[in-house]
Amino acid sequence: MTLQGKKIVLGITGSIAAYKAAYLCRALIKKGAEVQAVITPAGKEFITPVTLSALTHKPVVGEFFTANDGTWHSHVDLGLWADLMLIAPATATSIGKMANGIADNMLVTTYLSMKAPVFVAPAMDLDMYAHPSTQANLDKLKSYGNRIIEPATGFLASALEGKGRMEEPDAIVEVIEAFFENRNQLTKKKILITAGPTYEKLDPVRYIGNYSSGKMGFALAEVCAEKGADVILVSGPVQSKVHHPRIRRIDVESADEMYETAMKHFPQMNVAILSAAVADYKPAQFSVNKLKRNDKEALTLNLVANPDIAASLGKIKRENQLLCGFALETENEFSNAEGKLKKKNLDFIVLNSLRDEGAGFQLDTNKISIIAANGEKTDFPVKSKKEVAEDIVNAVLSCQTGKVD
Ligand code: PMT
């Protein structure tokens, strides 16, 4: 009974996969969950409220009012009641309405009032799923902190084959179980994460920077917050977005600003994970006016070293604090990473190499090795940055020092 006592709002929209909602209801209830079904008008064309209410032992919520007696169904109450909302199946229309706040039915109003984590299991034809508008709406949902249970690839109701089939109910239940199992692992822990690039100003219009998008660091922040930690995310200039009530984002621009912010907060932290691509050097002088072009002479820039944030934190690290760094390499990967691990007094280092396909800047994937303080190396395959973040957080949790208990 892994879901004993968990209150789940199950949203059902108008897809042929709605028939699987009956099995999903049963599977959730069998694991001990209390399920409240909320259905869209189109959902009722595919599965009847009678089936769902018989399985959940509750009236199905589908309308704002009960027509004959005017009873008001409060989406706000449902938003407060639930431990989790699961929308399965989620059609392209409902995903679009959720992404853009079009609250014209009970399911979307409930979604907009939801205080609990939201999981979305899309179901649609392969071309609809691949369409940039669907993908942009899914990206929006992800940026709101919702989790997408990716559809499977296989035979579709249209008789075509491809990605769009709603994930099987048992697999969805496993995702929900894993969520509840993992979510308290970092409760009461304070975690500092650095992310993104730094910009080192040359003049009012130019800077020295790098290609970091912040995706790796933001994924780490999300995973830590999902597991119950209070996160301070110190980010250089990026487009990435993250929304979680336990993530406090502090935007900085230069390495000096990132250093000041990290040094200020680190003493109150249990863990720091440093994924930012910090510029090692900055211009020795900032030109107040735009540097002018001189066709006759080459321009020589004088650079001076920036503070090494990781090494500085390594110096003030207490016994009960855990410090994890990254190494971005292009050659002699292992020995360079091991050198940084020792020099910066880290507990472990995450190595990623630009020579590996699927690893590094801007991609949604990464390929890492984790090198422990004793030199032990664990290699991981290419995974999404969210999954990579899970692996890193697992390493934090199992760090032999026992610092995070
Ligand atoms: O942001 P994305 O587009 O998702 O890309 C992710 C990433 C490639 C930037 C990320 O996975 C990564 O590798 N981050 C570390 C990049 C880096 O600067 O590595 P480094 O080997 O130069 O630095 C070693 C460690 O020291 C890092 O933890 C770095 O944050 C830290 N450092 C470096 C220089 C400095 N002045 N201060 C530091 O704290």
Coordinates of C-alpha atoms and ligand atoms in Angstrom, one line a residue:
M1 CA 0.0 0.0 0.0
T2 CA 2.6 2.5 -1.1
L3 CA 0.0 5.2 -1.7
Q4 CA -1.8 4.7 1.5
G5 CA -3.8 7.8 2.4
K6 CA -2.6 9.8 -0.6
K7 CA -5.3 12.1 -2.0
I8 CA -5.1 12.1 -5.8
V9 CA -7.1 14.3 -8.2
L10 CA -7.3 12.3 -11.5
G11 CA -8.1 14.6 -14.5
I12 CA -9.5 12.9 -17.6
T13 CA -9.7 14.6 -20.9
G14 CA -11.2 13.7 -24.3
S15 CA -8.9 11.1 -25.7
I16 CA -9.5 7.5 -26.7
A17 CA -6.9 6.7 -24.0
A18 CA -9.6 7.7 -21.5
Y19 CA -10.6 4.1 -21.3
K20 CA -7.3 3.4 -19.5
A21 CA -8.4 5.9 -16.8
A22 CA -10.6 3.2 -15.3
Y23 CA -7.7 0.8 -14.9
L24 CA -5.6 3.7 -13.6
C25 CA -8.2 4.5 -10.9
R26 CA -8.2 0.9 -9.8
A27 CA -4.5 0.7 -9.7
L28 CA -4.2 3.9 -7.6
I29 CA -6.9 2.8 -5.2
K30 CA -5.4 -0.7 -4.9
K31 CA -2.2 1.0 -3.7
G32 CA -4.2 2.8 -1.0
A33 CA -4.9 6.2 -2.7
E34 CA -8.1 8.1 -2.4
V35 CA -9.0 9.2 -5.9
Q36 CA -11.3 12.1 -7.0
A37 CA -12.0 12.1 -10.7
V38 CA -12.4 15.4 -12.6
I39 CA -13.5 15.1 -16.2
T40 CA -13.8 17.5 -19.2
P41 CA -17.0 17.6 -21.3
A42 CA -15.1 15.8 -24.1
G43 CA -13.7 13.2 -21.6
K44 CA -17.3 12.1 -20.9
E45 CA -17.7 11.1 -24.6
F46 CA -15.0 8.5 -24.0
I47 CA -15.7 7.2 -20.5
T48 CA -18.8 7.6 -18.5
P49 CA -18.8 9.3 -15.0
V50 CA -20.8 6.3 -13.8
T51 CA -17.8 4.0 -14.4
L52 CA -15.4 6.4 -12.7
S53 CA -17.7 7.1 -9.7
A54 CA -18.3 3.3 -9.2
L55 CA -14.5 2.8 -9.1
T56 CA -13.6 5.8 -6.9
H57 CA -16.8 5.7 -4.7
K58 CA -17.1 9.5 -5.2
P59 CA -19.3 11.6 -7.5
V60 CA -17.2 12.6 -10.6
V61 CA -16.6 16.4 -10.9
G62 CA -17.3 17.6 -14.4
E63 CA -19.5 20.7 -14.1
F64 CA -19.2 24.0 -12.2
F65 CA -22.7 23.4 -10.8
T66 CA -25.1 20.5 -10.4
A67 CA -27.8 21.4 -12.8
N68 CA -30.9 20.5 -10.8
D69 CA -30.0 21.8 -7.3
G70 CA -27.3 24.4 -8.1
T71 CA -24.6 22.8 -5.9
W72 CA -21.3 24.6 -6.5
H73 CA -18.3 22.4 -7.1
S74 CA -15.3 24.1 -5.7
H75 CA -12.1 23.7 -7.7
V76 CA -10.3 25.7 -4.9
D77 CA -11.2 23.1 -2.3
L78 CA -9.9 20.3 -4.6
G79 CA -6.7 22.3 -5.1
L80 CA -6.2 22.3 -1.3
W81 CA -7.4 18.7 -0.7
A82 CA -5.1 16.9 -3.1
D83 CA -1.6 15.6 -2.4
L84 CA -1.1 15.2 -6.2
M85 CA -3.0 15.9 -9.4
L86 CA -2.6 13.6 -12.4
I87 CA -4.0 14.4 -15.8
A88 CA -4.2 11.2 -17.7
P89 CA -4.9 11.2 -20.6
A90 CA -4.0 14.8 -21.4
T91 CA -5.0 15.9 -24.9
A92 CA -3.3 18.6 -26.9
T93 CA -6.3 20.9 -26.3
S94 CA -6.2 20.5 -22.5
I95 CA -2.4 20.9 -22.4
G96 CA -2.8 24.1 -24.4
K97 CA -5.5 25.4 -22.1
M98 CA -3.5 24.5 -19.0
A99 CA -0.4 26.2 -20.4
N100 CA -2.3 29.3 -21.2
G101 CA -4.7 29.6 -18.4
I102 CA -7.9 29.1 -20.4
A103 CA -10.2 28.1 -17.6
D104 CA -13.4 27.2 -19.4
N105 CA -14.0 23.8 -17.7
M106 CA -13.8 22.3 -14.3
L107 CA -10.5 20.4 -15.0
V108 CA -8.6 23.5 -16.0
T109 CA -9.9 25.6 -13.2
T110 CA -8.9 22.8 -10.8
Y111 CA -5.5 22.6 -12.4
L112 CA -5.0 26.4 -12.0
S113 CA -6.0 26.2 -8.3
M114 CA -3.8 23.2 -7.6
K115 CA -1.4 23.5 -4.7
A116 CA -0.1 20.0 -5.0
P117 CA 2.5 18.7 -7.6
V118 CA 0.9 18.1 -11.1
F119 CA 1.8 15.2 -13.4
V120 CA 0.6 15.2 -17.0
A121 CA 0.4 12.1 -19.2
P122 CA -0.1 13.3 -22.8
A123 CA -2.1 11.1 -25.3
M124 CA -2.5 12.1 -28.9
D125 CA -1.5 11.3 -32.5
L126 CA 2.2 11.4 -33.3
D127 CA 2.0 14.5 -35.5
M128 CA 0.0 16.4 -32.9
Y129 CA 2.5 15.5 -30.3
A130 CA 5.5 16.5 -32.4
H131 CA 3.9 19.8 -33.4
P132 CA 5.9 22.8 -32.2
S133 CA 2.8 24.3 -30.6
T134 CA 2.2 21.1 -28.5
Q135 CA 5.9 21.0 -27.6
A136 CA 5.9 24.7 -26.7
N137 CA 2.9 24.2 -24.4
L138 CA 4.6 21.2 -22.8
D139 CA 7.7 23.3 -22.2
K140 CA 5.5 25.9 -20.5
L141 CA 4.0 23.3 -18.2
K142 CA 7.5 22.1 -17.4
S143 CA 8.5 25.6 -16.6
Y144 CA 5.6 25.8 -14.2
G145 CA 7.1 22.8 -12.3
N146 CA 4.7 20.2 -13.7
R147 CA 6.1 16.8 -14.6
I148 CA 5.4 15.3 -17.9
I149 CA 5.0 11.5 -18.1
E150 CA 6.3 11.1 -21.7
P151 CA 4.0 9.2 -24.0
A152 CA 5.2 5.8 -25.3
T153 CA 6.0 5.0 -28.9
G154 CA 3.7 2.4 -30.5
F155 CA 0.4 1.7 -32.2
L156 CA -2.0 4.6 -32.1
A157 CA -5.8 4.8 -32.5
S158 CA -5.2 6.6 -35.9
A159 CA -3.6 3.3 -37.0
L160 CA -0.3 5.1 -37.3
E161 CA 2.7 4.2 -35.3
G162 CA 4.8 6.7 -33.3
K163 CA 5.2 8.6 -30.1
G164 CA 1.9 9.7 -28.6
R165 CA 0.4 6.7 -26.9
M166 CA -0.4 7.5 -23.3
E167 CA 2.0 5.7 -21.0
E168 CA 0.5 2.4 -19.6
P169 CA -1.4 2.8 -16.2
D170 CA 1.0 0.6 -14.3
A171 CA 4.0 2.6 -15.5
I172 CA 2.2 5.8 -14.5
V173 CA 1.5 4.4 -11.0
E174 CA 5.2 3.5 -10.7
V175 CA 6.1 7.2 -11.4
I176 CA 3.7 8.4 -8.8
E177 CA 4.9 5.8 -6.2
A178 CA 8.6 6.9 -6.9
F179 CA 7.6 10.5 -6.5
F180 CA 6.1 9.9 -3.0
E181 CA 8.9 7.6 -2.0
N182 CA 11.6 10.1 -2.9
R183 CA 10.1 13.4 -2.0
N184 CA 11.2 13.6 1.6
Q185 CA 14.8 12.4 1.1
L186 CA 16.2 16.0 1.5
T187 CA 13.6 17.5 3.8
K188 CA 15.1 20.2 6.1
K189 CA 18.3 20.2 4.0
K190 CA 19.5 23.6 2.6
I191 CA 21.3 23.3 -0.8
L192 CA 23.2 26.0 -2.7
I193 CA 23.4 25.5 -6.4
T194 CA 25.3 27.6 -8.9
A195 CA 24.2 27.6 -12.5
G196 CA 24.7 29.2 -15.9
P197 CA 27.6 31.3 -17.2
T198 CA 29.1 34.5 -15.9
Y199 CA 29.5 37.6 -18.0
E200 CA 32.6 39.7 -17.5
K201 CA 32.1 43.2 -18.8
L202 CA 34.5 44.8 -21.2
D203 CA 32.6 48.0 -21.9
P204 CA 28.9 49.0 -21.8
V205 CA 28.0 46.7 -24.8
R206 CA 30.4 43.8 -24.7
Y207 CA 31.3 41.0 -22.3
I208 CA 33.4 37.8 -22.1
G209 CA 31.0 34.8 -21.5
N210 CA 30.4 31.2 -22.4
Y211 CA 27.7 29.0 -23.8
S212 CA 26.2 27.7 -20.6
S213 CA 22.4 27.7 -20.6
G214 CA 21.8 26.9 -17.0
K215 CA 19.8 23.8 -17.9
M216 CA 22.1 21.4 -15.8
G217 CA 22.0 23.6 -12.7
F218 CA 18.2 24.3 -13.0
A219 CA 17.5 20.6 -13.3
L220 CA 19.6 20.0 -10.1
A221 CA 17.6 22.7 -8.3
E222 CA 14.3 21.2 -9.4
V223 CA 15.3 17.7 -8.3
C224 CA 16.6 18.9 -4.9
A225 CA 13.4 20.9 -4.3
E226 CA 11.2 17.9 -5.3
K227 CA 13.0 15.9 -2.7
G228 CA 12.2 18.4 0.0
A229 CA 15.3 20.6 0.1
D230 CA 15.3 24.4 0.4
V231 CA 17.3 25.5 -2.5
I232 CA 19.2 28.7 -3.2
L233 CA 19.9 28.8 -6.9
V234 CA 22.5 31.4 -7.8
S235 CA 22.3 31.8 -11.6
G236 CA 24.2 33.7 -14.2
P237 CA 22.3 35.3 -17.1
V238 CA 20.2 32.5 -18.7
Q239 CA 16.8 32.0 -20.3
S240 CA 16.0 28.9 -18.3
K241 CA 13.1 29.1 -15.9
V242 CA 12.2 27.1 -12.9
H243 CA 9.2 27.4 -10.6
H244 CA 9.1 25.7 -7.3
P245 CA 8.1 27.2 -3.9
R246 CA 11.3 25.8 -2.3
I247 CA 13.6 27.3 -4.9
R248 CA 14.9 30.8 -4.2
R249 CA 16.6 32.1 -7.3
I250 CA 19.2 34.8 -7.0
D251 CA 20.4 36.3 -10.4
V252 CA 23.9 37.5 -10.8
E253 CA 26.0 38.5 -13.7
S254 CA 29.8 38.4 -13.0
A255 CA 32.0 35.8 -11.2
D256 CA 32.6 38.4 -8.5
E257 CA 28.8 38.7 -7.9
M258 CA 28.5 34.9 -7.9
Y259 CA 31.4 34.6 -5.5
E260 CA 29.9 37.2 -3.0
T261 CA 26.5 35.5 -3.1
A262 CA 27.9 31.9 -2.7
M263 CA 30.2 32.9 0.1
K264 CA 27.4 34.7 1.9
H265 CA 25.0 31.7 1.8
F266 CA 27.3 28.7 2.0
P267 CA 27.8 28.8 5.9
Q268 CA 24.0 28.2 6.3
M269 CA 24.0 25.3 3.8
N270 CA 24.2 21.5 4.2
V271 CA 25.3 21.0 0.6
A272 CA 26.6 23.0 -2.3
I273 CA 26.6 21.8 -6.0
L274 CA 28.6 24.1 -8.3
S275 CA 27.5 23.6 -11.9
A276 CA 28.1 27.1 -13.1
A277 CA 30.5 27.8 -15.9
V278 CA 32.4 30.6 -14.1
A279 CA 34.8 32.7 -16.2
D280 CA 38.3 32.2 -14.9
Y281 CA 39.4 35.6 -16.1
K282 CA 37.9 39.1 -16.4
P283 CA 39.1 42.2 -18.2
A284 CA 41.6 44.0 -16.0
Q285 CA 39.8 47.3 -16.8
F286 CA 36.2 48.1 -17.6
S287 CA 36.0 50.8 -20.3
V288 CA 33.2 53.3 -19.4
N289 CA 32.8 54.1 -23.0
K290 CA 32.4 51.7 -25.9
L291 CA 35.8 50.5 -27.2
K292 CA 36.5 52.0 -30.6
R293 CA 37.7 50.1 -33.6
N294 CA 41.2 50.9 -34.7
D295 CA 41.9 49.4 -38.1
K296 CA 45.7 49.9 -37.8
E297 CA 46.3 48.1 -34.5
A298 CA 45.3 44.8 -33.0
L299 CA 43.4 45.1 -29.7
T300 CA 45.1 43.5 -26.8
L301 CA 43.0 42.7 -23.7
N302 CA 44.5 42.4 -20.3
L303 CA 42.8 39.8 -18.2
V304 CA 43.0 39.2 -14.5
A305 CA 42.0 36.1 -12.5
N306 CA 38.5 35.8 -11.1
P307 CA 38.0 34.3 -7.6
D308 CA 37.7 30.5 -7.7
I309 CA 34.3 30.0 -6.0
A310 CA 34.6 26.3 -5.6
A311 CA 38.1 26.5 -4.0
S312 CA 37.0 29.3 -1.7
L313 CA 34.0 27.3 -0.5
G314 CA 36.4 24.3 -0.2
K315 CA 38.6 26.3 2.2
I316 CA 35.7 27.3 4.6
K317 CA 33.8 24.0 4.3
R318 CA 32.9 22.5 7.7
E319 CA 33.0 18.8 8.5
N320 CA 29.2 18.5 8.2
Q321 CA 29.0 20.2 4.8
L322 CA 29.1 18.5 1.5
L323 CA 30.7 20.2 -1.6
C324 CA 30.2 18.9 -5.1
G325 CA 31.8 20.5 -8.2
F326 CA 31.8 19.9 -11.9
A327 CA 34.6 19.6 -14.4
L328 CA 34.1 20.5 -18.0
E329 CA 36.9 19.0 -20.0
T330 CA 38.1 18.6 -23.5
E331 CA 41.2 16.5 -23.0
N332 CA 42.9 14.4 -20.2
E333 CA 39.4 14.3 -18.7
F334 CA 39.9 12.0 -15.7
S335 CA 43.3 13.4 -14.5
N336 CA 42.1 17.0 -14.9
A337 CA 38.9 16.3 -13.0
E338 CA 40.7 14.5 -10.3
G339 CA 43.1 17.4 -10.0
K340 CA 40.2 19.9 -9.5
L341 CA 38.5 17.6 -7.0
K342 CA 41.7 17.7 -4.8
K343 CA 42.7 21.3 -5.4
K344 CA 39.2 22.6 -4.5
N345 CA 38.6 20.2 -1.6
L346 CA 35.4 18.7 -3.1
D347 CA 33.6 15.6 -1.8
F348 CA 33.0 14.5 -5.3
I349 CA 33.2 15.9 -8.8
V350 CA 30.9 15.5 -11.8
L351 CA 33.0 15.1 -15.0
N352 CA 31.4 16.0 -18.4
S353 CA 33.5 16.1 -21.6
L354 CA 32.8 18.1 -24.7
R355 CA 34.3 15.1 -26.6
D356 CA 31.2 13.0 -25.7
E357 CA 28.2 13.2 -27.9
G358 CA 25.1 14.4 -26.0
A359 CA 27.2 16.1 -23.3
G360 CA 27.8 19.7 -22.3
F361 CA 26.4 23.1 -23.0
Q362 CA 22.8 23.9 -24.0
L363 CA 21.7 20.3 -24.8
D364 CA 18.8 18.7 -22.9
T365 CA 21.1 15.7 -22.3
N366 CA 24.4 15.2 -20.6
K367 CA 26.8 12.3 -20.1
I368 CA 28.7 12.3 -16.8
S369 CA 31.1 10.4 -14.6
I370 CA 31.1 10.9 -10.9
I371 CA 34.5 10.8 -9.3
A372 CA 34.5 10.3 -5.5
A373 CA 37.1 11.7 -3.1
N374 CA 38.9 8.3 -3.0
G375 CA 39.3 8.4 -6.8
E376 CA 36.5 5.9 -7.5
K377 CA 34.8 6.6 -10.8
T378 CA 31.2 5.8 -11.8
D379 CA 30.2 6.2 -15.5
F380 CA 26.7 7.0 -16.6
P381 CA 25.2 6.8 -20.1
V382 CA 23.7 9.8 -21.9
K383 CA 20.5 10.8 -20.1
S384 CA 18.2 13.8 -19.9
K385 CA 19.6 16.6 -17.6
K386 CA 16.8 15.9 -15.2
E387 CA 17.9 12.2 -15.0
V388 CA 21.5 13.2 -14.7
A389 CA 20.5 15.6 -11.8
E390 CA 18.8 12.6 -10.1
D391 CA 22.0 10.6 -10.4
I392 CA 24.0 13.5 -8.9
V393 CA 21.5 13.9 -6.0
N394 CA 21.6 10.1 -5.4
A395 CA 25.4 10.5 -5.1
V396 CA 24.9 13.4 -2.6
L397 CA 22.5 11.1 -0.6
S398 CA 24.8 8.2 -0.5
C399 CA 28.0 10.1 0.0
Q400 CA 30.0 7.9 2.3
T401 CA 30.7 10.8 4.6
G402 CA 27.2 10.5 6.0
K403 CA 27.1 14.3 6.0
V404 CA 23.5 14.5 4.7
D405 CA 21.7 12.4 7.2
Ligands
PMT1 O1 24.4 25.1 -18.4 P1 24.3 24.0 -19.4 O2 24.1 24.6 -20.8 O3 23.2 23.0 -19.1 O4 25.7 23.3 -19.4 C1 26.1 22.6 -18.3 C2 27.6 22.7 -18.0 C3 28.3 22.1 -19.2 C4 28.0 24.2 -17.9 C5 27.9 21.9 -16.7 O5 27.5 20.6 -16.8 C6 29.3 22.0 -16.3 O6 30.2 21.3 -16.7 N1 29.6 23.0 -15.4 C7 31.0 23.4 -15.0 C8 31.7 24.2 -16.0 C9 33.0 24.7 -15.6 O7 33.3 25.8 -15.5 O8 33.9 23.7 -15.3 P2 35.4 23.9 -14.8 O9 36.1 22.6 -15.0 O10 36.0 25.1 -15.5 O11 35.3 24.3 -13.3 C10 35.5 23.4 -12.2 C11 34.6 23.7 -11.1 O12 35.0 24.9 -10.5 C12 33.1 23.9 -11.4 O13 32.3 23.3 -10.4 C13 32.9 25.4 -11.5 O14 31.6 25.8 -11.2 C14 33.9 25.8 -10.4 N2 34.5 27.1 -10.7 C15 35.3 27.4 -11.8 C16 35.9 28.6 -11.9 C17 35.8 29.6 -10.9 N3 36.3 30.8 -11.1 N4 35.0 29.3 -9.9 C18 34.4 28.1 -9.7 O15 33.7 27.9 -8.8

